[in-house]
Structure formats: C-alpha cells, structure tokens
C-alpha cells in the first residue's frame, strides 16, 4: 500500500515535469504574439517603445529557455507567477474560477455517470429490443453533437421560449456573490450541467451496454440461467459487478473530457468558471496562466485515475496491491 | 469550429427557436415590467479582465465611469472640459497647463488635487500597459489645483490622453487597484464577478450631474447568450452583430449608432524589387504600386451595394479613414460605382485587355490577392464582393483567407489586406500614412509622400488642436496631392459600420456619440445622461 502510494507520487512528479515542458515548448512555438494579443484594437495607440516595455514586464525579452528555467525555479518555491492577461497571481486567478467549475463538473459527472450506467445496463439486458434501439440511437446521435450547440438549443427552449431556467451566469444578474443562495447557484447550474450530462452519457452507455451483453453471454450467466435465474436475476447477482468496473474506469477517465466540455458549456452560459480563463490564456499567449491551468488539470485528471485504481480493489477484491502500478 | 460553421449553426438554432418565441409572445407571456427598474442591466461587453486601472489601459473607449478625465468629448465629438477648468497648450506645443476644478472628490471622500493628476500621468508613463504616455517628459505640480504636463516633443494627439486617461488617487493607488478602483467618476464599483457581471452604483460624491440610474449591472455574456437574455426580457441594452439586427425583440427597439469603425483595403505602394523582410517575405507589389490601379479600384467599387449586401444596410460607404470626423477633408470625397471612369483611368495608364479579359501592361497582369482574417466573416464577405466588382473592369482580385498572425507578420507588405480602423484621435491617421517607422502594421504598404509627411508633422506640432485640423485635412488632399483618392489613393476604404444595439423601449439613451472601432462599451460614454421615459 505504501509502496503503491510512493510509486504514484513519483509518477505524478514525472508527469507534471513532462507536461509543463511539453506545454511550454508548444506555447513557445505558437505564432501568437502575446503583446499583439494584449494590445488588440489599440494597436495604433501603442508605439514601439511602449511595446518593448510590455514585453519586458512579461519577461518576453528573454530567451525561451531562460524563461522556462526561471518559471520552474519559482514553481518549486510555490510561486506560479503572475498572469499576463488578468494581472494578478496565477493561483488567485485559478482559485476563483476552479471553485465555480468544480460545482459544474461534479454535478455533470454524477448525473452522466448514473444515467449512463442505468441506461447502459438496461439496454444491454434487453439487447435488440425497442428500448435498446432507442438508447443506442440517442447515444450515437449525442456522441456527434457539439456541446455548444446543444447548450444554445437548451438555452433557447428552456430559458428564452419557456422562461423556466436562467439565461446565464452562476447566480442571478445583479445579485452579489455574497447575497446569492445555494439554491440560486444550483438552479443556475441546471442547464450547463444538463448540457454536459446529456453529451457525456453516450460513452458510458455504449461501453456499459457492450459489457453487459458480453456478461450475459458468458459461461457463468449460462450456468446461472441453467439453475433457474431469470434475466433480471442474472443481471443483478452476476453481471452487475463485472459491468461496474469498466463504467467506473471510464467515468474517472473522462474527467479530462469533462474538463474540455465544461469550457464550451461555460462559454454558452457565461458561467464564470475556469473554461473562459483557459480559452483566453491560450488565445492570448498567457504562458504562466496556461501552464498553471495545465498543471492543475493534470493533477485533477491524475487524481481521478488514481481514485479509479483504488476503487477497483474495493469493487473487485481479486485485484490486490501487489504489482499495482 | 470555424466561424462559418458556427454562423450556420447559430442561424439554425435561432430559426428553430423563433417559433417557440413567437408562440410564447403570442400567448402573452409575462408582461415586461414598464416601471423604472431598480437596476439597469446592460449586455454590451466591456469586461476589462486585467481590472479597471486607467494607467494600464482602462477607459480608452467609452467612459472610464469609475474615474473622471480632464477633458471629454461631447455627443458631437467636440472636446470640452470635465475635471479641468482649463487646459491650455503652450505655443511651442510642449507644455499643457491644466487647472482643475476644486470640488472634485474621490469616492473614498479624499479631495482630488493637482498631485493626483501629476501622479496619474507620471505613473501612466512608467506603466507597461496599453496606455502609451511615453511622450510625457514630466508632470509638475504648480499649485494645489494646477499642473503642467511637459512633453518630450510636440505631439498634438497627446490631447487624447487628457480625454481618456482617468485620474487615479495618489493615496490609494497600488497593487490590486484595478480590482478595487477608487476614482472621481459618476459611478463606483460595487461588485465584480469575473467572467459574469459587474455591478456599479452611483458615486454620491461625484461633482457632475448625478446619473438617473443609481445601480447598473453589466453582464459579460457572449454574443448569443446576450441576445437570448434580451429575448427573455432580462436586459435593457444589448449590443448585437448586424446579422442579428433584423430580428424582432419584444419590448425593445433597434438603436443603430454611426461609427468610424471602418473597413478598407490597404495597398502595397512600392514595386516588388526583390527586397525581402528580415524574415524572408517579399515587399512590394508591381500591380498595386501603379496609382492607376489604386484609383480604378476606388472608382469601380459600389460601396452602397457593399453596405446593403454585406452589412445588411447597417453602415455607410467609407471614402476615407476619418469620415464625418471634424478633421475630414470633404473635398476629397468622390463618386464611386463608376466603372467607366475606372476603365478610362486604366486605359490612359496603358493597361490593355488580355486574351482572358484581364488587363495587362508590359506583360504584367492586373492581378493581386486580397488577404483577410479568415475568422472574420464580415471581412471575408467584403473581399468576395470587391473581387466580383473589380472583375468587371478587368482587374482580377483573388480573395484569400488566412490567420491574422500570418497576415501581420508575412503578407502585409506585398498583398492587399482588408483592415479595420477608426478612432476619435487623428493619431491613427498619422501612423497609417506617415512614412517614418520601420516595417510594421502602422504603414504596412510603405506609403511615402513628402508633402503628406510635412502636413502630418505640422499637424503634430500645431499650437492647439483647432490649429492642427487644417493640416490633418491637407494631408488627405491639399488640392494637388494627399493620401486620399484624388491624390495617391493609398487605400481603398470600403464601409463604416453601424454599431447595432437593442434597447428597452422605455429607455432614453440620449444622443450616442459616433463610435470608434470597438462595439459595445462605447455606448456607455454618456450613461450619466440616460433616463427612463415613464
């Protein structure tokens, strides 16, 4: 158990080092000039002298390798640097927004996991039936739907035409964050979380369904039937545990996708989460912020995978600690 | 997803929704509140993500709201006093002597003195942000309410800083000021949820006329979401792209605002002699370096058709870079949509039709590429329409979309480029047409005319802004030469956009200023004058 944890931590450190080096090289190769991106429409008002000053403030006058080593050295001391576009410490920028995104991702994740699993199990149990075909159609259709488009559609139907749900934001416009209640916040999460869940279920459905069909065709299912179990019984007592495993893996592995999907959903619903900041950081070449977000999301996804790994052992005691990676 | 695809899907989504909305409206969904609302909700953009600090660029467009400025522009773009009681430039154009009003206070109660003005200009000159005050030599306090701003060299456009630079308090300026701005403007910041909204409240200590709306909420929603919020009756003012301006929004009226936000074609002015940029890309163009070609392009184009076809009628033809501004030389205007005149000019210059109908001269075909930012569907549509119009006079203009970075770094010195400009300050005109400067975006076509340079320099060195205006005009066209179409025709300006807003039918936003490049926030320039009609 301890050896396992140590090994995971070493893995994490190596992963972070690799990810930051890779991201930094990619950003350095990007054709985006951060100073141009920052100045934007003011290009005629900012002369060469002022441009040089801006570049110097961000350290862009130094060669890339020196910038990276300075950044890494500061990082080791816990200093993530200053975001160029938000003009405040990277950790403050991420902290404000990550808390918001976490709510959204958690809701979407739980819903898509639960619904996906239930639909997949039922569809698999009644393979080829009307319900199965309907669920499969839904899953294929949704797998090809752009998140932002679905979000816009939901917004138009539920918020604009029916006026049921809020049009935007994490809480009602005009209310200050201190005044906003938990219920208001949850209510404002409804549509973005629904958008993410509706799109997110298809992978879980299809995998669970496939696994279910396999389980029902296995020898132990045949044996159980021979002993007089009906379909529901086989599903409940024999197949379910085997089907849970891939679903759990998948659900934790999709944390990365969830991260990506939340960026799009946040944009449509103007939800003030990390998504908008990530897009800005990328489009405007804010290297410290982008690297900060990359590191945080890497830790996030890594944690998800580790949790999945640990859950295996709880669900299936046959998997021991020995040889675990 | 590319812009084109998005546009299509967006249209599909809105179409799908139209039926729902109509049904809901017909069913008499909840009546919109007609009483004066407790708070005004605007979705016009304007989130300044690095904070509301004038020293690094806040307030360049519209009004800084939280701070006040020494001078301001009224609805007719005349420069009038605000915080300043007088602002006088010395005859040599080097020293601004400013006397400020004595009753101004910051929102924290501290009085605003000459110290704060000097501090603001000095700090802005040091700060590495979007406010370029590098022309300032020093700011000297000469009395409790008077200050001298001394410049390194005469620069009449420095007046732009007196108009846009919000004065910050010396005693309360520091790290984090942008997120907690204290100023002497009509409003103060109450709460800012980054990425979502900003709530502002009237500043009770403001020296000017108190605004009618004591609480205003700015929603920082994207274009589509803002429009959805308007459809749902949640906002009082929303800025919309012209493609959505033809839609109906219950309880709201369309409010188009004229602008100097223009789009035009930049011509490379020098022939291609094989010279390259330091990064190895070509300079010059053998077709557009011929003035006959540039003039023919200008005369052949039907700008009204561009306004109707590409801008859906929300715009006006552009004849120059400063249309309708006080320093426009109106005699340089011309009649376009005149293919006959274009052909005449080309024939007189020796261009003859080739076998494929495209003109030729000394073996050179009248052919060039119009490059545009591929992400911008408006520029794309302009390039395509222009290409069609030029074909009729025997010029082959090939539209090509690519990335903005590629254009700026590699293509801009040898190709015709669709650019957009437009500002309340003639500094822009100076940078576009003055020959000084290296290879850069300012004068990308390498235009050079000593007479124009001299006029621009005289304008810069003028003893007052009024005195500079005749020189700005002469640079365009002085009767014999200039950069405008009767002269060198260095650009072919195409259209000025109208900025389109939907506003609540009960809201009176007064007379909106003609807006610069930048859509949305500028409408707030006169927000202190807005009233509710009932």
JSON list of C-alpha atoms in Angstrom, two decimals, chain B residues 98-208:
[
{"chain": "B", "resi": 98, "resn": "UNK", "atom": "CA", "xyz": [-4.10, 72.37, -16.69]},
{"chain": "B", "resi": 99, "resn": "UNK", "atom": "CA", "xyz": [-6.21, 73.91, -13.94]},
{"chain": "B", "resi": 100, "resn": "UNK", "atom": "CA", "xyz": [-8.67, 71.54, -12.32]},
{"chain": "B", "resi": 101, "resn": "UNK", "atom": "CA", "xyz": [-11.93, 72.17, -10.51]},
{"chain": "B", "resi": 102, "resn": "UNK", "atom": "CA", "xyz": [-11.72, 72.46, -6.74]},
{"chain": "B", "resi": 103, "resn": "UNK", "atom": "CA", "xyz": [-14.83, 70.50, -5.76]},
{"chain": "B", "resi": 104, "resn": "UNK", "atom": "CA", "xyz": [-13.80, 67.09, -7.08]},
{"chain": "B", "resi": 105, "resn": "UNK", "atom": "CA", "xyz": [-13.59, 64.25, -4.58]},
{"chain": "B", "resi": 106, "resn": "UNK", "atom": "CA", "xyz": [-12.66, 60.60, -4.86]},
{"chain": "B", "resi": 107, "resn": "UNK", "atom": "CA", "xyz": [-15.30, 58.07, -3.93]},
{"chain": "B", "resi": 108, "resn": "UNK", "atom": "CA", "xyz": [-13.47, 57.46, -0.62]},
{"chain": "B", "resi": 109, "resn": "UNK", "atom": "CA", "xyz": [-14.01, 61.10, 0.36]},
{"chain": "B", "resi": 110, "resn": "UNK", "atom": "CA", "xyz": [-10.49, 62.39, -0.23]},
{"chain": "B", "resi": 111, "resn": "UNK", "atom": "CA", "xyz": [-10.26, 65.58, -2.33]},
{"chain": "B", "resi": 112, "resn": "UNK", "atom": "CA", "xyz": [-8.74, 65.37, -5.80]},
{"chain": "B", "resi": 113, "resn": "UNK", "atom": "CA", "xyz": [-5.80, 67.71, -6.22]},
{"chain": "B", "resi": 114, "resn": "UNK", "atom": "CA", "xyz": [-3.12, 68.53, -8.77]},
{"chain": "B", "resi": 115, "resn": "UNK", "atom": "CA", "xyz": [-0.91, 65.96, -7.00]},
{"chain": "B", "resi": 116, "resn": "UNK", "atom": "CA", "xyz": [-3.22, 63.20, -8.17]},
{"chain": "B", "resi": 117, "resn": "UNK", "atom": "CA", "xyz": [-3.20, 64.47, -11.75]},
{"chain": "B", "resi": 118, "resn": "UNK", "atom": "CA", "xyz": [0.58, 64.64, -11.86]},
{"chain": "B", "resi": 119, "resn": "UNK", "atom": "CA", "xyz": [0.82, 61.21, -10.19]},
{"chain": "B", "resi": 120, "resn": "UNK", "atom": "CA", "xyz": [-1.57, 59.71, -12.75]},
{"chain": "B", "resi": 121, "resn": "UNK", "atom": "CA", "xyz": [0.38, 60.96, -15.76]},
{"chain": "B", "resi": 122, "resn": "UNK", "atom": "CA", "xyz": [3.77, 60.08, -14.28]},
{"chain": "B", "resi": 123, "resn": "UNK", "atom": "CA", "xyz": [2.68, 56.57, -13.32]},
{"chain": "B", "resi": 124, "resn": "UNK", "atom": "CA", "xyz": [0.99, 56.02, -16.66]},
{"chain": "B", "resi": 125, "resn": "UNK", "atom": "CA", "xyz": [4.21, 56.95, -18.43]},
{"chain": "B", "resi": 126, "resn": "UNK", "atom": "CA", "xyz": [6.07, 54.33, -16.37]},
{"chain": "B", "resi": 127, "resn": "UNK", "atom": "CA", "xyz": [3.43, 51.59, -16.51]},
{"chain": "B", "resi": 128, "resn": "UNK", "atom": "CA", "xyz": [3.89, 48.83, -19.05]},
{"chain": "B", "resi": 129, "resn": "UNK", "atom": "CA", "xyz": [0.29, 48.66, -20.21]},
{"chain": "B", "resi": 130, "resn": "UNK", "atom": "CA", "xyz": [-1.92, 49.72, -23.11]},
{"chain": "B", "resi": 131, "resn": "UNK", "atom": "CA", "xyz": [-1.77, 53.42, -22.21]},
{"chain": "B", "resi": 132, "resn": "UNK", "atom": "CA", "xyz": [1.18, 54.77, -24.14]},
{"chain": "B", "resi": 133, "resn": "UNK", "atom": "CA", "xyz": [2.18, 58.06, -22.48]},
{"chain": "B", "resi": 134, "resn": "UNK", "atom": "CA", "xyz": [5.83, 57.75, -23.47]},
{"chain": "B", "resi": 135, "resn": "UNK", "atom": "CA", "xyz": [5.64, 61.25, -24.99]},
{"chain": "B", "resi": 136, "resn": "UNK", "atom": "CA", "xyz": [5.46, 62.74, -21.48]},
{"chain": "B", "resi": 137, "resn": "UNK", "atom": "CA", "xyz": [8.71, 64.19, -20.15]},
{"chain": "B", "resi": 138, "resn": "UNK", "atom": "CA", "xyz": [7.46, 65.23, -16.76]},
{"chain": "B", "resi": 139, "resn": "UNK", "atom": "CA", "xyz": [4.32, 66.21, -14.88]},
{"chain": "B", "resi": 140, "resn": "UNK", "atom": "CA", "xyz": [4.89, 69.09, -12.48]},
{"chain": "B", "resi": 141, "resn": "UNK", "atom": "CA", "xyz": [2.55, 70.35, -9.79]},
{"chain": "B", "resi": 142, "resn": "UNK", "atom": "CA", "xyz": [2.50, 74.17, -9.93]},
{"chain": "B", "resi": 143, "resn": "UNK", "atom": "CA", "xyz": [-0.26, 74.80, -7.39]},
{"chain": "B", "resi": 144, "resn": "UNK", "atom": "CA", "xyz": [-2.89, 72.89, -5.40]},
{"chain": "B", "resi": 145, "resn": "UNK", "atom": "CA", "xyz": [-5.13, 72.80, -8.46]},
{"chain": "B", "resi": 146, "resn": "UNK", "atom": "CA", "xyz": [-2.76, 73.41, -11.33]},
{"chain": "B", "resi": 147, "resn": "UNK", "atom": "CA", "xyz": [-0.34, 71.13, -13.07]},
{"chain": "B", "resi": 148, "resn": "UNK", "atom": "CA", "xyz": [1.97, 71.26, -16.06]},
{"chain": "B", "resi": 149, "resn": "UNK", "atom": "CA", "xyz": [2.34, 68.32, -18.39]},
{"chain": "B", "resi": 150, "resn": "UNK", "atom": "CA", "xyz": [5.63, 68.73, -20.27]},
{"chain": "B", "resi": 151, "resn": "UNK", "atom": "CA", "xyz": [6.20, 66.73, -23.43]},
{"chain": "B", "resi": 152, "resn": "UNK", "atom": "CA", "xyz": [9.42, 65.45, -24.99]},
{"chain": "B", "resi": 153, "resn": "UNK", "atom": "CA", "xyz": [8.40, 66.78, -28.38]},
{"chain": "B", "resi": 154, "resn": "UNK", "atom": "CA", "xyz": [5.28, 68.49, -29.73]},
{"chain": "B", "resi": 155, "resn": "UNK", "atom": "CA", "xyz": [2.50, 65.94, -30.12]},
{"chain": "B", "resi": 156, "resn": "UNK", "atom": "CA", "xyz": [-0.95, 67.40, -30.56]},
{"chain": "B", "resi": 157, "resn": "UNK", "atom": "CA", "xyz": [-2.55, 63.96, -30.33]},
{"chain": "B", "resi": 158, "resn": "UNK", "atom": "CA", "xyz": [-1.43, 63.89, -26.70]},
{"chain": "B", "resi": 159, "resn": "UNK", "atom": "CA", "xyz": [-4.76, 65.62, -26.08]},
{"chain": "B", "resi": 160, "resn": "UNK", "atom": "CA", "xyz": [-6.21, 62.12, -26.44]},
{"chain": "B", "resi": 161, "resn": "UNK", "atom": "CA", "xyz": [-4.73, 61.28, -23.04]},
{"chain": "B", "resi": 162, "resn": "UNK", "atom": "CA", "xyz": [-6.37, 64.30, -21.46]},
{"chain": "B", "resi": 163, "resn": "UNK", "atom": "CA", "xyz": [-9.66, 62.97, -22.82]},
{"chain": "B", "resi": 164, "resn": "UNK", "atom": "CA", "xyz": [-9.31, 59.30, -21.95]},
{"chain": "B", "resi": 165, "resn": "UNK", "atom": "CA", "xyz": [-6.90, 58.91, -19.03]},
{"chain": "B", "resi": 166, "resn": "UNK", "atom": "CA", "xyz": [-8.88, 58.58, -15.81]},
{"chain": "B", "resi": 167, "resn": "UNK", "atom": "CA", "xyz": [-7.31, 60.28, -12.81]},
{"chain": "B", "resi": 168, "resn": "UNK", "atom": "CA", "xyz": [-6.36, 57.86, -10.02]},
{"chain": "B", "resi": 169, "resn": "UNK", "atom": "CA", "xyz": [-5.81, 58.76, -6.35]},
{"chain": "B", "resi": 170, "resn": "UNK", "atom": "CA", "xyz": [-2.17, 59.03, -5.32]},
{"chain": "B", "resi": 171, "resn": "UNK", "atom": "CA", "xyz": [-3.01, 57.89, -1.79]},
{"chain": "B", "resi": 172, "resn": "UNK", "atom": "CA", "xyz": [-4.93, 54.77, -2.79]},
{"chain": "B", "resi": 173, "resn": "UNK", "atom": "CA", "xyz": [-3.15, 53.55, -5.88]},
{"chain": "B", "resi": 174, "resn": "UNK", "atom": "CA", "xyz": [-1.16, 50.35, -5.72]},
{"chain": "B", "resi": 175, "resn": "UNK", "atom": "CA", "xyz": [-1.21, 46.63, -6.27]},
{"chain": "B", "resi": 176, "resn": "UNK", "atom": "CA", "xyz": [-4.76, 45.46, -6.91]},
{"chain": "B", "resi": 177, "resn": "UNK", "atom": "CA", "xyz": [-6.15, 48.92, -7.70]},
{"chain": "B", "resi": 178, "resn": "UNK", "atom": "CA", "xyz": [-7.72, 47.57, -10.89]},
{"chain": "B", "resi": 179, "resn": "UNK", "atom": "CA", "xyz": [-9.97, 45.27, -8.86]},
{"chain": "B", "resi": 180, "resn": "UNK", "atom": "CA", "xyz": [-10.86, 47.92, -6.33]},
{"chain": "B", "resi": 181, "resn": "UNK", "atom": "CA", "xyz": [-10.87, 51.17, -8.27]},
{"chain": "B", "resi": 182, "resn": "UNK", "atom": "CA", "xyz": [-11.34, 54.43, -6.42]},
{"chain": "B", "resi": 183, "resn": "UNK", "atom": "CA", "xyz": [-12.00, 57.46, -8.56]},
{"chain": "B", "resi": 184, "resn": "UNK", "atom": "CA", "xyz": [-13.98, 60.63, -9.05]},
{"chain": "B", "resi": 185, "resn": "UNK", "atom": "CA", "xyz": [-16.29, 59.37, -11.80]},
{"chain": "B", "resi": 186, "resn": "UNK", "atom": "CA", "xyz": [-20.09, 59.15, -11.85]},
{"chain": "B", "resi": 187, "resn": "UNK", "atom": "CA", "xyz": [-20.11, 55.54, -10.65]},
{"chain": "B", "resi": 188, "resn": "UNK", "atom": "CA", "xyz": [-18.21, 53.31, -8.27]},
{"chain": "B", "resi": 189, "resn": "UNK", "atom": "CA", "xyz": [-17.63, 49.58, -8.48]},
{"chain": "B", "resi": 190, "resn": "UNK", "atom": "CA", "xyz": [-19.90, 47.64, -6.13]},
{"chain": "B", "resi": 191, "resn": "UNK", "atom": "CA", "xyz": [-19.11, 44.05, -7.08]},
{"chain": "B", "resi": 192, "resn": "UNK", "atom": "CA", "xyz": [-17.35, 42.28, -9.89]},
{"chain": "B", "resi": 193, "resn": "UNK", "atom": "CA", "xyz": [-17.82, 38.58, -10.55]},
{"chain": "B", "resi": 194, "resn": "UNK", "atom": "CA", "xyz": [-15.14, 37.95, -13.12]},
{"chain": "B", "resi": 195, "resn": "UNK", "atom": "CA", "xyz": [-16.44, 36.39, -16.28]},
{"chain": "B", "resi": 196, "resn": "UNK", "atom": "CA", "xyz": [-20.05, 37.02, -15.37]},
{"chain": "B", "resi": 197, "resn": "UNK", "atom": "CA", "xyz": [-21.04, 40.51, -14.32]},
{"chain": "B", "resi": 198, "resn": "UNK", "atom": "CA", "xyz": [-20.12, 43.80, -12.76]},
{"chain": "B", "resi": 199, "resn": "UNK", "atom": "CA", "xyz": [-22.43, 45.83, -10.53]},
{"chain": "B", "resi": 200, "resn": "UNK", "atom": "CA", "xyz": [-21.83, 49.56, -10.29]},
{"chain": "B", "resi": 201, "resn": "UNK", "atom": "CA", "xyz": [-23.53, 52.14, -8.11]},
{"chain": "B", "resi": 202, "resn": "UNK", "atom": "CA", "xyz": [-23.79, 55.90, -8.44]},
{"chain": "B", "resi": 203, "resn": "UNK", "atom": "CA", "xyz": [-20.99, 57.75, -6.70]},
{"chain": "B", "resi": 204, "resn": "UNK", "atom": "CA", "xyz": [-22.70, 60.18, -4.25]},
{"chain": "B", "resi": 205, "resn": "UNK", "atom": "CA", "xyz": [-19.57, 62.33, -4.19]},
{"chain": "B", "resi": 206, "resn": "UNK", "atom": "CA", "xyz": [-19.48, 62.86, -7.97]},
{"chain": "B", "resi": 207, "resn": "UNK", "atom": "CA", "xyz": [-19.13, 66.55, -8.81]},
{"chain": "B", "resi": 208, "resn": "UNK", "atom": "CA", "xyz": [-21.17, 66.41, -12.04]}
]
